[in-house]
XYZ file of C-alpha atoms in Angstrom:
360
model
C 75.414 59.499 -5.774
C 71.689 59.131 -6.463
C 72.465 57.666 -9.866
C 74.551 54.926 -8.291
C 71.788 54.141 -5.805
C 69.270 53.612 -8.626
C 71.706 51.312 -10.364
C 72.152 49.194 -7.201
C 68.369 48.906 -6.630
C 67.728 47.965 -10.237
C 70.409 45.342 -10.105
C 68.913 43.897 -6.935
C 65.398 43.698 -8.470
C 66.795 42.075 -11.575
C 68.614 39.550 -9.413
C 65.479 38.745 -7.382
C 63.284 38.383 -10.464
C 65.792 36.163 -12.085
C 66.103 33.948 -9.044
C 62.272 33.524 -8.522
C 60.879 30.327 -10.221
C 57.845 30.720 -12.395
C 54.488 30.174 -10.644
C 53.533 27.436 -13.047
C 56.731 25.602 -12.234
C 55.949 25.648 -8.467
C 52.402 24.327 -8.816
C 52.005 20.641 -8.022
C 49.230 18.255 -9.086
C 46.962 17.751 -6.058
C 46.053 14.347 -4.690
C 42.385 13.360 -4.462
C 40.690 10.193 -3.276
C 38.911 8.209 -5.982
C 36.898 5.002 -5.875
C 34.584 2.813 -7.950
C 30.969 1.811 -7.523
C 30.365 -1.057 -5.119
C 28.385 -3.924 -6.656
C 26.313 -5.528 -3.928
C 22.924 -7.109 -3.309
C 20.853 -4.891 -1.039
C 17.265 -4.070 -0.177
C 15.221 -0.927 -0.563
C 12.459 0.078 1.820
C 9.688 1.604 -0.251
C 6.570 3.242 1.147
C 3.269 3.213 -0.709
C 0.103 5.110 0.101
C -2.453 2.537 1.203
C -6.216 2.479 1.530
C -7.337 0.539 4.604
C -10.493 -1.566 4.454
C -12.173 -3.874 6.930
C -11.964 -7.565 6.200
C -15.783 -7.497 6.281
C -17.781 -4.345 5.617
C -21.438 -4.597 4.661
C -24.411 -2.296 4.352
C -27.349 -3.148 6.597
C -30.536 -2.516 4.593
C -34.222 -3.036 5.252
C -35.800 -5.880 3.286
C -39.399 -4.877 4.011
C -41.339 -1.639 4.257
C -42.592 -0.304 7.588
C -42.035 1.972 10.562
C -38.797 1.690 12.522
C -40.170 0.350 15.802
C -36.911 -0.227 17.727
C -33.197 0.566 17.433
C -31.278 -1.845 19.651
C -27.728 -0.623 19.023
C -25.887 2.690 19.081
C -23.299 4.139 16.752
C -19.790 2.803 17.331
C -20.933 -0.115 19.460
C -19.920 -3.726 18.940
C -22.643 -6.025 17.633
C -22.593 -9.795 17.932
C -23.540 -12.163 15.152
C -27.294 -12.784 15.256
C -28.007 -9.788 17.496
C -31.175 -7.887 16.543
C -30.143 -4.401 15.482
C -33.481 -2.981 14.306
C -37.156 -3.873 14.545
C -39.616 -2.844 11.866
C -43.270 -2.769 12.973
C -44.388 -6.368 12.313
C -48.208 -6.163 12.559
C -48.914 -6.257 8.838
C -46.539 -9.174 8.303
C -47.904 -11.044 11.302
C -51.374 -10.739 9.800
C -50.114 -12.019 6.450
C -48.442 -14.925 8.192
C -51.630 -15.843 10.118
C -53.648 -15.690 6.915
C -51.127 -17.905 5.126
C -51.143 -20.335 8.057
C -54.962 -20.572 7.870
C -54.855 -21.174 4.124
C -52.263 -23.895 4.635
C -54.417 -25.548 7.292
C -57.442 -25.368 5.028
C -55.512 -26.875 2.120
C -54.224 -29.628 4.396
C -57.780 -30.565 5.470
C -59.005 -30.577 1.861
C -56.059 -32.748 0.859
C -56.809 -35.250 3.656
C -60.508 -35.355 2.691
C -59.692 -35.864 -0.993
C -57.265 -38.655 -0.107
C -59.968 -40.438 1.909
C -62.368 -40.199 -1.028
C -59.695 -41.321 -3.462
C -58.928 -44.373 -1.313
C -62.609 -45.301 -1.669
C -62.490 -44.652 -5.408
C -65.078 -41.906 -5.013
C -62.799 -39.310 -6.638
C -60.021 -39.833 -9.135
C -56.335 -39.711 -8.405
C -56.163 -36.566 -10.508
C -58.329 -34.706 -8.014
C -56.060 -35.973 -5.234
C -53.009 -34.668 -7.062
C -54.688 -31.278 -7.492
C -55.467 -31.143 -3.767
C -51.888 -32.031 -2.918
C -50.627 -29.286 -5.228
C -52.873 -26.738 -3.516
C -51.472 -27.849 -0.176
C -47.894 -27.388 -1.394
C -48.789 -23.956 -2.739
C -50.348 -22.969 0.589
C -47.233 -24.168 2.448
C -45.039 -22.084 0.124
C -47.147 -19.002 0.810
C -46.850 -19.675 4.538
C -43.071 -19.988 4.266
C -42.979 -16.727 2.320
C -45.089 -14.955 4.945
C -42.865 -16.276 7.737
C -39.786 -15.082 5.838
C -41.187 -11.578 5.420
C -42.090 -11.530 9.093
C -38.514 -12.481 9.981
C -37.288 -9.526 7.886
C -38.875 -7.199 10.440
C -36.050 -8.222 12.794
C -32.787 -7.043 11.237
C -29.865 -9.025 12.656
C -26.087 -8.616 12.527
C -24.593 -11.070 9.995
C -21.265 -11.171 11.900
C -19.454 -9.608 14.848
C -18.623 -6.012 14.026
C -18.749 -2.311 14.788
C -21.872 -0.338 13.910
C -21.391 2.809 11.845
C -23.648 5.892 11.795
C -27.382 5.284 12.108
C -29.151 6.779 9.094
C -32.678 7.013 10.585
C -34.323 7.784 13.890
C -36.941 5.794 15.768
C -40.352 5.944 14.097
C -39.066 6.673 10.601
C -40.940 5.120 7.710
C -38.513 2.714 6.068
C -38.869 1.561 2.498
C -37.602 -1.749 1.149
C -33.878 -1.493 0.397
C -33.284 1.546 2.654
C -29.744 1.778 4.056
C -29.922 1.757 7.868
C -26.224 1.552 8.826
C -22.947 -0.178 7.986
C -21.303 -3.001 9.916
C -17.523 -3.504 9.888
C -15.451 -6.416 11.132
C -12.125 -4.757 12.019
C -10.408 -7.678 13.746
C -8.302 -7.863 10.605
C -7.893 -5.285 7.872
C -6.775 -5.128 4.254
C -4.350 -2.494 2.978
C -4.496 -1.883 -0.784
C -1.560 -0.131 -2.498
C -0.153 0.297 -6.015
C 3.327 -0.754 -7.161
C 5.150 0.235 -10.351
C 6.052 -2.352 -12.975
C 9.807 -2.279 -12.295
C 9.326 -2.614 -8.545
C 6.830 -5.415 -9.092
C 9.430 -7.295 -11.150
C 12.112 -6.731 -8.488
C 9.704 -8.034 -5.871
C 8.635 -11.122 -7.817
C 12.176 -12.129 -8.794
C 13.607 -11.859 -5.281
C 15.451 -14.931 -4.087
C 13.901 -15.402 -0.648
C 10.232 -15.887 -1.394
C 9.482 -16.798 2.226
C 10.656 -13.387 3.493
C 9.370 -11.011 0.851
C 5.708 -11.135 1.912
C 6.223 -9.387 5.253
C 5.335 -5.686 5.279
C 4.845 -2.909 7.818
C 2.048 -0.374 8.080
C 2.839 3.255 8.887
C -0.155 5.119 10.297
C -1.194 8.681 9.512
C 0.528 9.990 12.661
C 3.831 8.415 11.605
C 3.659 5.555 14.123
C 4.175 1.984 12.981
C 1.333 -0.485 13.449
C 2.046 -2.973 16.231
C 1.851 -6.062 14.016
C 3.452 -6.955 10.713
C 1.306 -7.832 7.723
C 1.594 -10.211 4.808
C 0.984 -9.664 1.125
C -1.821 -12.036 0.169
C -2.771 -11.161 -3.375
C -1.619 -9.210 -6.426
C -4.101 -8.210 -9.103
C -3.846 -9.884 -12.488
C -3.495 -6.765 -14.653
C -1.553 -3.490 -14.729
C -3.442 -0.214 -14.930
C -2.781 1.162 -18.428
C -3.127 4.768 -17.288
C -0.680 4.609 -14.367
C 1.481 1.584 -15.177
C 0.880 0.268 -11.644
C -0.504 -2.957 -10.261
C -2.479 -3.306 -7.020
C -1.226 -5.320 -4.035
C -3.310 -6.383 -1.018
C -1.733 -6.861 2.397
C -3.499 -8.256 5.444
C -2.871 -7.032 9.014
C -4.273 -8.211 12.319
C -5.945 -5.468 14.348
C -6.264 -6.841 17.903
C -6.978 -3.483 19.558
C -9.410 -2.403 16.803
C -7.271 0.693 16.276
C -7.598 0.615 12.507
C -10.943 1.527 10.949
C -12.480 1.045 7.537
C -11.640 3.934 5.197
C -8.463 4.938 7.038
C -5.247 5.711 5.139
C -1.630 4.852 5.830
C 1.571 3.749 4.149
C 2.683 0.204 3.507
C 6.435 -0.222 3.871
C 7.635 -2.917 1.504
C 11.128 -4.432 1.384
C 12.246 -4.736 -2.240
C 15.483 -6.653 -2.902
C 17.892 -5.203 -5.480
C 20.427 -7.631 -6.942
C 23.844 -6.403 -8.098
C 23.080 -2.845 -7.089
C 25.624 -0.226 -8.199
C 26.282 1.747 -4.997
C 28.140 5.066 -4.732
C 28.386 7.537 -1.818
C 26.130 10.557 -2.161
C 29.080 12.841 -1.347
C 30.696 11.783 -4.647
C 27.894 13.469 -6.623
C 26.737 16.992 -7.352
C 23.618 18.432 -8.938
C 23.326 20.820 -11.833
C 20.009 21.889 -13.384
C 18.091 19.047 -11.724
C 20.561 16.451 -12.958
C 23.051 14.414 -10.936
C 26.707 14.208 -11.950
C 29.943 12.514 -10.876
C 33.522 13.228 -11.906
C 35.082 10.249 -13.714
C 38.880 9.999 -13.806
C 40.217 8.790 -17.177
C 43.498 7.005 -17.988
C 45.398 10.299 -18.093
C 44.089 11.275 -14.621
C 41.965 13.975 -16.166
C 38.486 14.389 -14.693
C 35.319 14.412 -16.785
C 31.780 15.134 -15.630
C 29.248 12.363 -16.273
C 25.501 12.530 -15.856
C 24.095 9.544 -13.915
C 20.558 8.273 -13.423
C 19.632 7.454 -9.826
C 17.492 4.356 -9.315
C 17.080 4.725 -5.563
C 18.266 6.998 -2.791
C 19.415 5.280 0.398
C 20.541 6.894 3.629
C 24.003 8.054 2.450
C 24.227 6.188 -0.828
C 22.778 6.193 -4.307
C 21.855 3.126 -6.332
C 22.897 4.054 -9.863
C 20.718 2.908 -12.732
C 22.907 4.167 -15.608
C 25.676 6.592 -16.505
C 28.703 4.772 -15.072
C 29.942 1.208 -14.787
C 31.547 -0.722 -11.961
C 34.996 -0.205 -13.535
C 34.798 3.594 -13.766
C 36.899 5.511 -11.269
C 34.980 8.393 -9.731
C 36.138 11.293 -7.598
C 35.291 10.568 -3.965
C 36.277 13.860 -2.356
C 36.839 17.408 -3.567
C 33.837 17.441 -5.888
C 33.181 21.102 -5.072
C 36.800 22.236 -5.529
C 37.787 20.729 -8.888
C 36.527 21.545 -12.335
C 36.183 19.841 -15.700
C 39.486 18.839 -17.381
C 41.566 19.234 -14.219
C 44.426 16.763 -13.891
C 44.734 15.168 -10.464
C 46.856 12.635 -8.676
C 44.362 9.891 -7.754
C 44.539 7.900 -4.546
C 42.337 4.860 -5.028
C 40.068 3.794 -2.158
C 38.492 0.353 -2.302
C 34.714 0.608 -2.920
C 33.986 -1.441 0.233
C 36.070 0.993 2.295
C 34.457 4.013 0.621
C 30.970 2.926 1.725
C 32.064 1.579 5.115
C 29.756 2.820 7.890
C 27.262 4.027 5.265
C 23.801 2.531 5.494
C 22.988 0.018 2.771
C 19.210 0.314 3.132
C 17.094 3.402 3.382
C 15.663 4.090 6.862
């Protein structure tokens, strides 16, 4: 009886095994969405570290030697053009001026006397010419003395903000001594460096009237209230860095920006015929970026691509694929090299729909 039972069970197992299809025969090729790169003109927002400088920034130095008799301005205060900032004790220079004035008066009297004698032919015209020369020399000395006396009153050359005062009242000041710095911050310059490729993209942009407008991002991340314009580009590239310097000008109505400050200039760089792919279609391996390309037999192959620029949800591809290559759009993390798939093609414009075409 047991023997018959074993025979029945064995027959049943044989029947079941024989009726079960092979696993390989049940497997179906999975469907995955594929697309191509979208070729489109776009813009890239690039940020560059910028050095901020006042439109006017000068050192205020003493032009004569003496004791600092008066300081008429404080640090951080606004000075008006022509306002006297410092007084250097003028006594010595007043004395020199009075002496020069007396010498000029004396020379003038001698010249008049010589002229009277020359008119009467008592002295020659040569002596008159010598007297006139002495008078001119005395006048020059007087002008020089008056100039040195004026140097004892140090005035602001333009409207601006006074920096730190280097000396206290009563200090002995030598000629050429730096007293303070004066900055006109009503407008500022922002200097920043641009790479050669980005410079070429900028210069070859189609809309020349729009490309000069830039923004300034401050150190706290806030954007400056007014837009700036690029005024100048230096004539040569730096051989060590491969960069070229730009200068942008910004108005500064609230005097928020100061000389020596730092920030970031945000520049809009147009990119013509950019090759755009969604970031989700890529994966990274050993610091390199790859996509899966689907060949004519629907087999997937990994291809290394070079990224030119990262946008919000897109990559601008510099090299590695062409606009005609079909790339895997979804399932990048589930497939592997040499897998055969059933592709479902998505138009490139639909694949990047809702994705931002410029970086924030």
